[in-house]
Amino acid sequence: MSGDDWSAGTRTARSRGRRGLRVLLGVGVIGAAAALSGCSQETVGQLKRLGLPVAASDRAPSIHDLWIGSWIAAGAIGLFVWGLIIYCVVRFKRRHGGYVKQNRYNLPLEVLYTIAPFVVIGVLFYYTVLVQEHVQAKVAEPQHTIDVVGQKWSWTFNYREANNPQVGNDVWESGTIEKTPDLYLPVGQTVRFRLTSPDVIHSFWIPSFYEKMDVIPGRHNYFDVTPTRLGDYDGKCAELCGTYHSAMLFKVHIVPVAEYNEKLKELAQAGQTGVNLGNTSTTVLQPPTDTGGEG
Ligand SMILES: [Cu+2]
């Protein structure tokens, strides 16, 4: 094979490679477009929030901003570092068998490597503290107080509404691992959650509030929040608490105030008045039964 044949061969191979790359890119773009067009509005919204569910409380937007800001900062730093790596790989590629000049024990560089991460952590820490202060700020006079009991393996919600003329009673709802309890919240009104546990540590989490708090035996953790968006949301335990931790779910319904009062009156009519401090559930899920059959 002559030199000309060889270079013509590599040219053909290279152009074939480029065509292959273009086809691959085209397929990728079409595939991504098809995948995204198949997504619901909800999924697209969640992608825009970089994975966060829709926000449903007055405290959530500041956590949203911290989340997005952290990703932007991480992305900028990532691009900068990848840029430096690619630059070094290309610019200082080993040629003619020699090494480029090595920079070990370069004091100014090492000082820079030490200080730069502290600056990054310092900025993240500063904004985290600001957001935490805002999220945990207490309301002087919360309009509603709900005592939440996290117990193995469900939740009890005590609505302390004895002073609410619309309800006139403290009422409660309690779930089991078979029956997921409902938590009703009035939209636009301040709610204080007081958390207790009779057994082990749980964690009270409504993902759409973008915050959660541990439920610790012997302690009274509490936080204030104003639900801001009507709708149904998920709630769950976020602390591994035993065999049926994964079944420790609840449904959150953010409703107009009138409907909230109605729901609580229904609980009162069902005789669920007073305060229920919960108890370790004795309900045990049955193991799946053998359906029998041959083979
Ligand atoms: Cu739990």
Tab-separated table of C-alpha atoms and ligand atoms in Angstrom:
chain	number	residue	atom	x	y	z
A	1	MET	CA	0.000	0.000	0.000
A	2	SER	CA	1.471	3.360	-1.028
A	3	GLY	CA	1.511	6.439	1.228
A	4	ASP	CA	-1.258	8.060	-0.859
A	5	ASP	CA	-3.537	5.035	-0.461
A	6	TRP	CA	-2.948	5.072	3.263
A	7	SER	CA	-3.806	8.770	3.726
A	8	ALA	CA	-6.878	8.412	1.476
A	9	GLY	CA	-7.934	5.461	3.650
A	10	THR	CA	-7.613	7.425	6.897
A	11	ARG	CA	-9.529	10.358	5.345
A	12	THR	CA	-12.425	8.034	4.413
A	13	ALA	CA	-12.371	6.474	7.872
A	14	ARG	CA	-12.351	9.911	9.485
A	15	SER	CA	-15.277	11.227	7.404
A	16	ARG	CA	-17.178	8.001	8.111
A	17	GLY	CA	-16.490	8.551	11.808
A	18	ARG	CA	-17.767	12.139	11.598
A	19	ARG	CA	-20.930	11.011	9.796
A	20	GLY	CA	-21.464	8.378	12.497
A	21	LEU	CA	-21.071	11.034	15.190
A	22	ARG	CA	-23.595	13.319	13.437
A	23	VAL	CA	-26.122	10.476	13.153
A	24	LEU	CA	-25.602	9.636	16.826
A	25	LEU	CA	-26.081	13.306	17.822
A	26	GLY	CA	-29.228	13.545	15.665
A	27	VAL	CA	-30.696	10.414	17.240
A	28	GLY	CA	-29.822	11.770	20.693
A	29	VAL	CA	-31.498	15.150	20.074
A	30	ILE	CA	-34.628	13.549	18.571
A	31	GLY	CA	-34.746	11.021	21.413
A	32	ALA	CA	-34.427	13.727	24.082
A	33	ALA	CA	-37.108	15.855	22.366
A	34	ALA	CA	-39.444	12.849	22.142
A	35	ALA	CA	-38.802	11.937	25.777
A	36	LEU	CA	-39.453	15.517	26.947
A	37	SER	CA	-42.578	15.960	24.794
A	38	GLY	CA	-43.940	12.787	26.417
A	39	CYS	CA	-43.400	14.333	29.851
A	40	SER	CA	-46.289	15.869	31.717
A	41	GLN	CA	-46.282	19.570	32.557
A	42	GLU	CA	-45.587	18.485	36.127
A	43	THR	CA	-42.434	16.553	35.186
A	44	VAL	CA	-41.127	19.433	33.065
A	45	GLY	CA	-41.750	21.796	36.008
A	46	GLN	CA	-39.897	19.441	38.327
A	47	LEU	CA	-36.979	19.253	35.888
A	48	LYS	CA	-36.851	23.070	35.860
A	49	ARG	CA	-36.716	23.031	39.669
A	50	LEU	CA	-33.850	20.508	39.401
A	51	GLY	CA	-35.840	17.735	41.043
A	52	LEU	CA	-37.781	19.672	43.683
A	53	PRO	CA	-41.513	18.953	43.899
A	54	VAL	CA	-43.951	21.846	43.571
A	55	ALA	CA	-43.634	24.281	46.513
A	56	ALA	CA	-46.574	24.484	48.913
A	57	SER	CA	-45.429	26.624	51.846
A	58	ASP	CA	-44.254	30.157	52.567
A	59	ARG	CA	-40.853	28.802	53.636
A	60	ALA	CA	-40.225	26.750	50.502
A	61	PRO	CA	-39.167	29.529	48.051
A	62	SER	CA	-36.030	30.419	50.032
A	63	ILE	CA	-34.964	26.742	50.066
A	64	HIS	CA	-35.725	26.577	46.343
A	65	ASP	CA	-33.409	29.555	45.754
A	66	LEU	CA	-30.651	27.996	47.869
A	67	TRP	CA	-31.012	24.708	45.962
A	68	ILE	CA	-30.864	26.354	42.526
A	69	GLY	CA	-28.079	28.728	43.626
A	70	SER	CA	-25.999	25.810	44.926
A	71	TRP	CA	-26.360	23.985	41.608
A	72	ILE	CA	-25.379	27.107	39.655
A	73	ALA	CA	-22.308	27.571	41.881
A	74	ALA	CA	-21.423	23.864	41.595
A	75	GLY	CA	-21.941	24.013	37.812
A	76	ALA	CA	-19.713	27.086	37.432
A	77	ILE	CA	-16.956	25.535	39.550
A	78	GLY	CA	-17.364	22.222	37.707
A	79	LEU	CA	-17.044	23.909	34.298
A	80	PHE	CA	-13.982	25.837	35.476
A	81	VAL	CA	-12.284	22.678	36.802
A	82	TRP	CA	-13.187	20.586	33.736
A	83	GLY	CA	-11.937	23.447	31.553
A	84	LEU	CA	-8.587	23.446	33.365
A	85	ILE	CA	-8.328	19.652	33.089
A	86	ILE	CA	-9.095	19.660	29.354
A	87	TYR	CA	-6.722	22.596	28.807
A	88	CYS	CA	-3.904	20.755	30.600
A	89	VAL	CA	-4.591	17.488	28.784
A	90	VAL	CA	-4.479	19.183	25.373
A	91	ARG	CA	-1.856	21.856	25.995
A	92	PHE	CA	0.620	19.678	27.864
A	93	LYS	CA	0.153	16.426	25.989
A	94	ARG	CA	3.344	14.416	26.212
A	95	ARG	CA	5.391	15.044	23.088
A	96	HIS	CA	8.777	13.791	21.962
A	97	GLY	CA	9.056	11.569	25.014
A	98	GLY	CA	9.656	14.421	27.485
A	99	TYR	CA	7.732	15.632	30.526
A	100	VAL	CA	6.536	19.212	30.943
A	101	LYS	CA	7.843	21.197	33.881
A	102	GLN	CA	6.488	19.815	37.176
A	103	ASN	CA	5.075	22.166	39.805
A	104	ARG	CA	5.328	20.145	43.015
A	105	TYR	CA	5.963	22.073	46.233
A	106	ASN	CA	4.847	25.306	44.602
A	107	LEU	CA	3.803	27.244	47.700
A	108	PRO	CA	1.574	29.931	46.093
A	109	LEU	CA	-0.346	27.206	44.199
A	110	GLU	CA	-0.794	25.102	47.326
A	111	VAL	CA	-2.029	28.113	49.301
A	112	LEU	CA	-4.527	28.783	46.502
A	113	TYR	CA	-5.704	25.128	46.551
A	114	THR	CA	-6.248	25.409	50.302
A	115	ILE	CA	-8.024	28.756	50.349
A	116	ALA	CA	-10.313	28.275	47.321
A	117	PRO	CA	-12.352	25.383	48.856
A	118	PHE	CA	-12.756	27.364	52.086
A	119	VAL	CA	-14.142	30.306	50.118
A	120	VAL	CA	-16.612	27.969	48.348
A	121	ILE	CA	-17.691	26.341	51.626
A	122	GLY	CA	-17.871	29.749	53.351
A	123	VAL	CA	-20.254	31.167	50.729
A	124	LEU	CA	-22.483	28.051	50.853
A	125	PHE	CA	-22.433	28.139	54.666
A	126	TYR	CA	-23.396	31.826	54.755
A	127	TYR	CA	-26.432	31.363	52.508
A	128	THR	CA	-27.430	28.133	54.278
A	129	VAL	CA	-27.502	29.934	57.640
A	130	LEU	CA	-29.572	32.793	56.163
A	131	VAL	CA	-32.116	30.357	54.695
A	132	GLN	CA	-32.206	28.245	57.859
A	133	GLU	CA	-32.962	31.335	59.955
A	134	HIS	CA	-35.852	32.177	57.645
A	135	VAL	CA	-37.219	28.630	57.503
A	136	GLN	CA	-37.099	28.115	61.271
A	137	ALA	CA	-38.414	31.579	62.190
A	138	LYS	CA	-41.265	31.248	64.691
A	139	VAL	CA	-44.614	32.959	64.364
A	140	ALA	CA	-45.678	34.962	67.455
A	141	GLU	CA	-49.266	33.671	67.487
A	142	PRO	CA	-49.818	30.682	65.179
A	143	GLN	CA	-53.469	30.408	64.117
A	144	HIS	CA	-53.459	26.607	64.369
A	145	THR	CA	-51.455	24.106	66.363
A	146	ILE	CA	-51.170	20.464	65.370
A	147	ASP	CA	-49.499	17.970	67.684
A	148	VAL	CA	-47.959	15.289	65.521
A	149	VAL	CA	-47.166	11.915	67.039
A	150	GLY	CA	-44.838	9.706	65.036
A	151	GLN	CA	-45.136	6.127	66.210
A	152	LYS	CA	-44.143	2.760	64.800
A	153	TRP	CA	-45.411	2.811	62.044
A	154	SER	CA	-47.865	5.571	61.388
A	155	TRP	CA	-48.894	9.070	62.426
A	156	THR	CA	-51.423	10.642	64.762
A	157	PHE	CA	-52.468	14.245	64.140
A	158	ASN	CA	-53.969	16.198	67.044
A	159	TYR	CA	-55.667	19.396	65.931
A	160	ARG	CA	-55.642	21.691	68.974
A	161	GLU	CA	-58.802	23.566	68.004
A	162	ALA	CA	-60.615	23.810	71.355
A	163	ASN	CA	-60.439	27.610	71.055
A	164	ASN	CA	-61.602	27.650	67.443
A	165	PRO	CA	-65.341	28.543	67.628
A	166	GLN	CA	-65.878	26.749	64.306
A	167	VAL	CA	-64.703	23.446	65.806
A	168	GLY	CA	-64.806	23.872	69.593
A	169	ASN	CA	-62.824	20.724	70.334
A	170	ASP	CA	-59.397	19.217	70.158
A	171	VAL	CA	-59.771	16.474	67.560
A	172	TRP	CA	-57.457	13.807	66.218
A	173	GLU	CA	-56.903	11.384	63.406
A	174	SER	CA	-54.671	8.354	63.698
A	175	GLY	CA	-53.354	6.007	61.028
A	176	THR	CA	-52.011	2.490	60.965
A	177	ILE	CA	-49.670	0.837	58.513
A	178	GLU	CA	-52.718	-0.437	56.646
A	179	LYS	CA	-54.619	2.866	56.746
A	180	THR	CA	-52.706	5.963	55.685
A	181	PRO	CA	-53.886	8.942	57.761
A	182	ASP	CA	-54.938	12.284	56.243
A	183	LEU	CA	-53.565	15.617	57.396
A	184	TYR	CA	-55.758	18.628	56.607
A	185	LEU	CA	-54.195	22.088	56.527
A	186	PRO	CA	-55.856	25.486	56.021
A	187	VAL	CA	-54.414	27.460	53.112
A	188	GLY	CA	-52.930	30.862	53.948
A	189	GLN	CA	-53.022	30.420	57.738
A	190	THR	CA	-50.104	29.892	60.095
A	191	VAL	CA	-49.735	26.386	61.481
A	192	ARG	CA	-47.430	25.206	64.253
A	193	PHE	CA	-46.403	21.540	64.183
A	194	ARG	CA	-45.287	20.132	67.533
A	195	LEU	CA	-43.608	16.770	67.161
A	196	THR	CA	-43.388	13.905	69.647
A	197	SER	CA	-42.720	10.180	69.568
A	198	PRO	CA	-43.543	7.439	72.094
A	199	ASP	CA	-40.979	4.993	70.715
A	200	VAL	CA	-38.062	5.699	68.371
A	201	ILE	CA	-36.818	8.606	66.262
A	202	HIS	CA	-38.948	9.407	63.214
A	203	SER	CA	-38.828	12.384	60.874
A	204	PHE	CA	-41.866	14.399	59.816
A	205	TRP	CA	-41.522	15.237	56.146
A	206	ILE	CA	-43.830	16.925	53.655
A	207	PRO	CA	-41.592	17.054	50.553
A	208	SER	CA	-43.511	20.008	49.073
A	209	PHE	CA	-42.593	22.089	52.145
A	210	TYR	CA	-38.905	21.461	51.305
A	211	GLU	CA	-38.159	20.861	54.971
A	212	LYS	CA	-38.407	18.080	57.512
A	213	MET	CA	-37.843	17.753	61.223
A	214	ASP	CA	-36.871	14.858	63.473
A	215	VAL	CA	-39.492	13.459	65.845
A	216	ILE	CA	-37.519	12.457	68.926
A	217	PRO	CA	-38.808	10.634	72.048
A	218	GLY	CA	-38.602	12.923	75.079
A	219	ARG	CA	-38.163	16.083	73.017
A	220	HIS	CA	-40.646	18.609	71.691
A	221	ASN	CA	-39.396	19.804	68.326
A	222	TYR	CA	-41.639	22.267	66.579
A	223	PHE	CA	-41.788	24.433	63.481
A	224	ASP	CA	-44.156	26.982	61.971
A	225	VAL	CA	-45.303	27.171	58.395
A	226	THR	CA	-48.035	28.701	56.241
A	227	PRO	CA	-49.417	26.357	53.554
A	228	THR	CA	-49.715	28.451	50.405
A	229	ARG	CA	-51.012	26.188	47.653
A	230	LEU	CA	-54.255	24.209	47.525
A	231	GLY	CA	-53.906	20.549	46.623
A	232	ASP	CA	-53.007	17.052	47.769
A	233	TYR	CA	-49.442	16.230	48.698
A	234	ASP	CA	-47.411	13.325	50.021
A	235	GLY	CA	-46.086	13.041	53.532
A	236	LYS	CA	-43.674	10.476	54.883
A	237	CYS	CA	-41.265	9.437	57.586
A	238	ALA	CA	-37.710	10.361	56.620
A	239	GLU	CA	-35.856	8.503	59.370
A	240	LEU	CA	-35.309	4.756	59.131
A	241	CYS	CA	-37.371	3.654	62.131
A	242	GLY	CA	-37.848	-0.090	61.828
A	243	THR	CA	-39.446	-2.867	59.828
A	244	TYR	CA	-42.335	-0.903	58.302
A	245	HIS	CA	-40.651	2.493	58.047
A	246	SER	CA	-41.507	2.560	54.339
A	247	ALA	CA	-45.223	2.232	55.168
A	248	MET	CA	-45.130	5.310	57.415
A	249	LEU	CA	-46.894	7.569	54.943
A	250	PHE	CA	-49.634	10.177	55.155
A	251	LYS	CA	-51.659	12.305	52.768
A	252	VAL	CA	-51.621	16.082	53.072
A	253	HIS	CA	-54.638	18.075	51.901
A	254	ILE	CA	-54.239	21.847	51.772
A	255	VAL	CA	-57.803	23.152	51.669
A	256	PRO	CA	-59.742	26.421	52.131
A	257	VAL	CA	-60.286	27.334	55.786
A	258	ALA	CA	-64.033	26.523	55.678
A	259	GLU	CA	-63.302	23.016	54.390
A	260	TYR	CA	-60.601	22.585	57.031
A	261	ASN	CA	-63.116	23.402	59.769
A	262	GLU	CA	-65.653	21.028	58.184
A	263	LYS	CA	-63.164	18.144	58.158
A	264	LEU	CA	-62.334	18.726	61.817
A	265	LYS	CA	-66.032	18.814	62.713
A	266	GLU	CA	-66.396	15.422	61.014
A	267	LEU	CA	-63.629	14.072	63.260
A	268	ALA	CA	-65.447	15.475	66.313
A	269	GLN	CA	-68.715	13.880	65.161
A	270	ALA	CA	-66.880	10.560	64.822
A	271	GLY	CA	-65.972	10.856	68.496
A	272	GLN	CA	-62.290	11.549	67.871
A	273	THR	CA	-62.080	14.362	70.401
A	274	GLY	CA	-59.464	15.108	73.024
A	275	VAL	CA	-55.784	14.384	72.638
A	276	ASN	CA	-54.417	11.096	71.339
A	277	LEU	CA	-50.755	10.753	72.177
A	278	GLY	CA	-50.435	7.720	69.971
A	279	ASN	CA	-49.122	4.328	70.749
A	280	THR	CA	-46.748	1.928	69.167
A	281	SER	CA	-48.898	0.240	66.568
A	282	THR	CA	-49.668	-3.377	67.311
A	283	THR	CA	-50.910	-3.888	63.774
A	284	VAL	CA	-48.630	-6.168	61.841
A	285	LEU	CA	-48.881	-6.665	58.122
A	286	GLN	CA	-49.586	-10.276	57.243
A	287	PRO	CA	-46.924	-11.968	55.147
A	288	PRO	CA	-48.140	-12.631	51.595
A	289	THR	CA	-50.275	-15.772	51.596
A	290	ASP	CA	-49.335	-18.711	49.434
A	291	THR	CA	-51.819	-18.692	46.589
A	292	GLY	CA	-51.189	-22.379	46.027
A	293	GLY	CA	-51.319	-23.959	42.603
A	294	GLU	CA	-49.149	-26.518	40.986
A	295	GLY	CA	-45.614	-26.049	39.715
B	1	CU	CU	-40.749	6.507	61.174
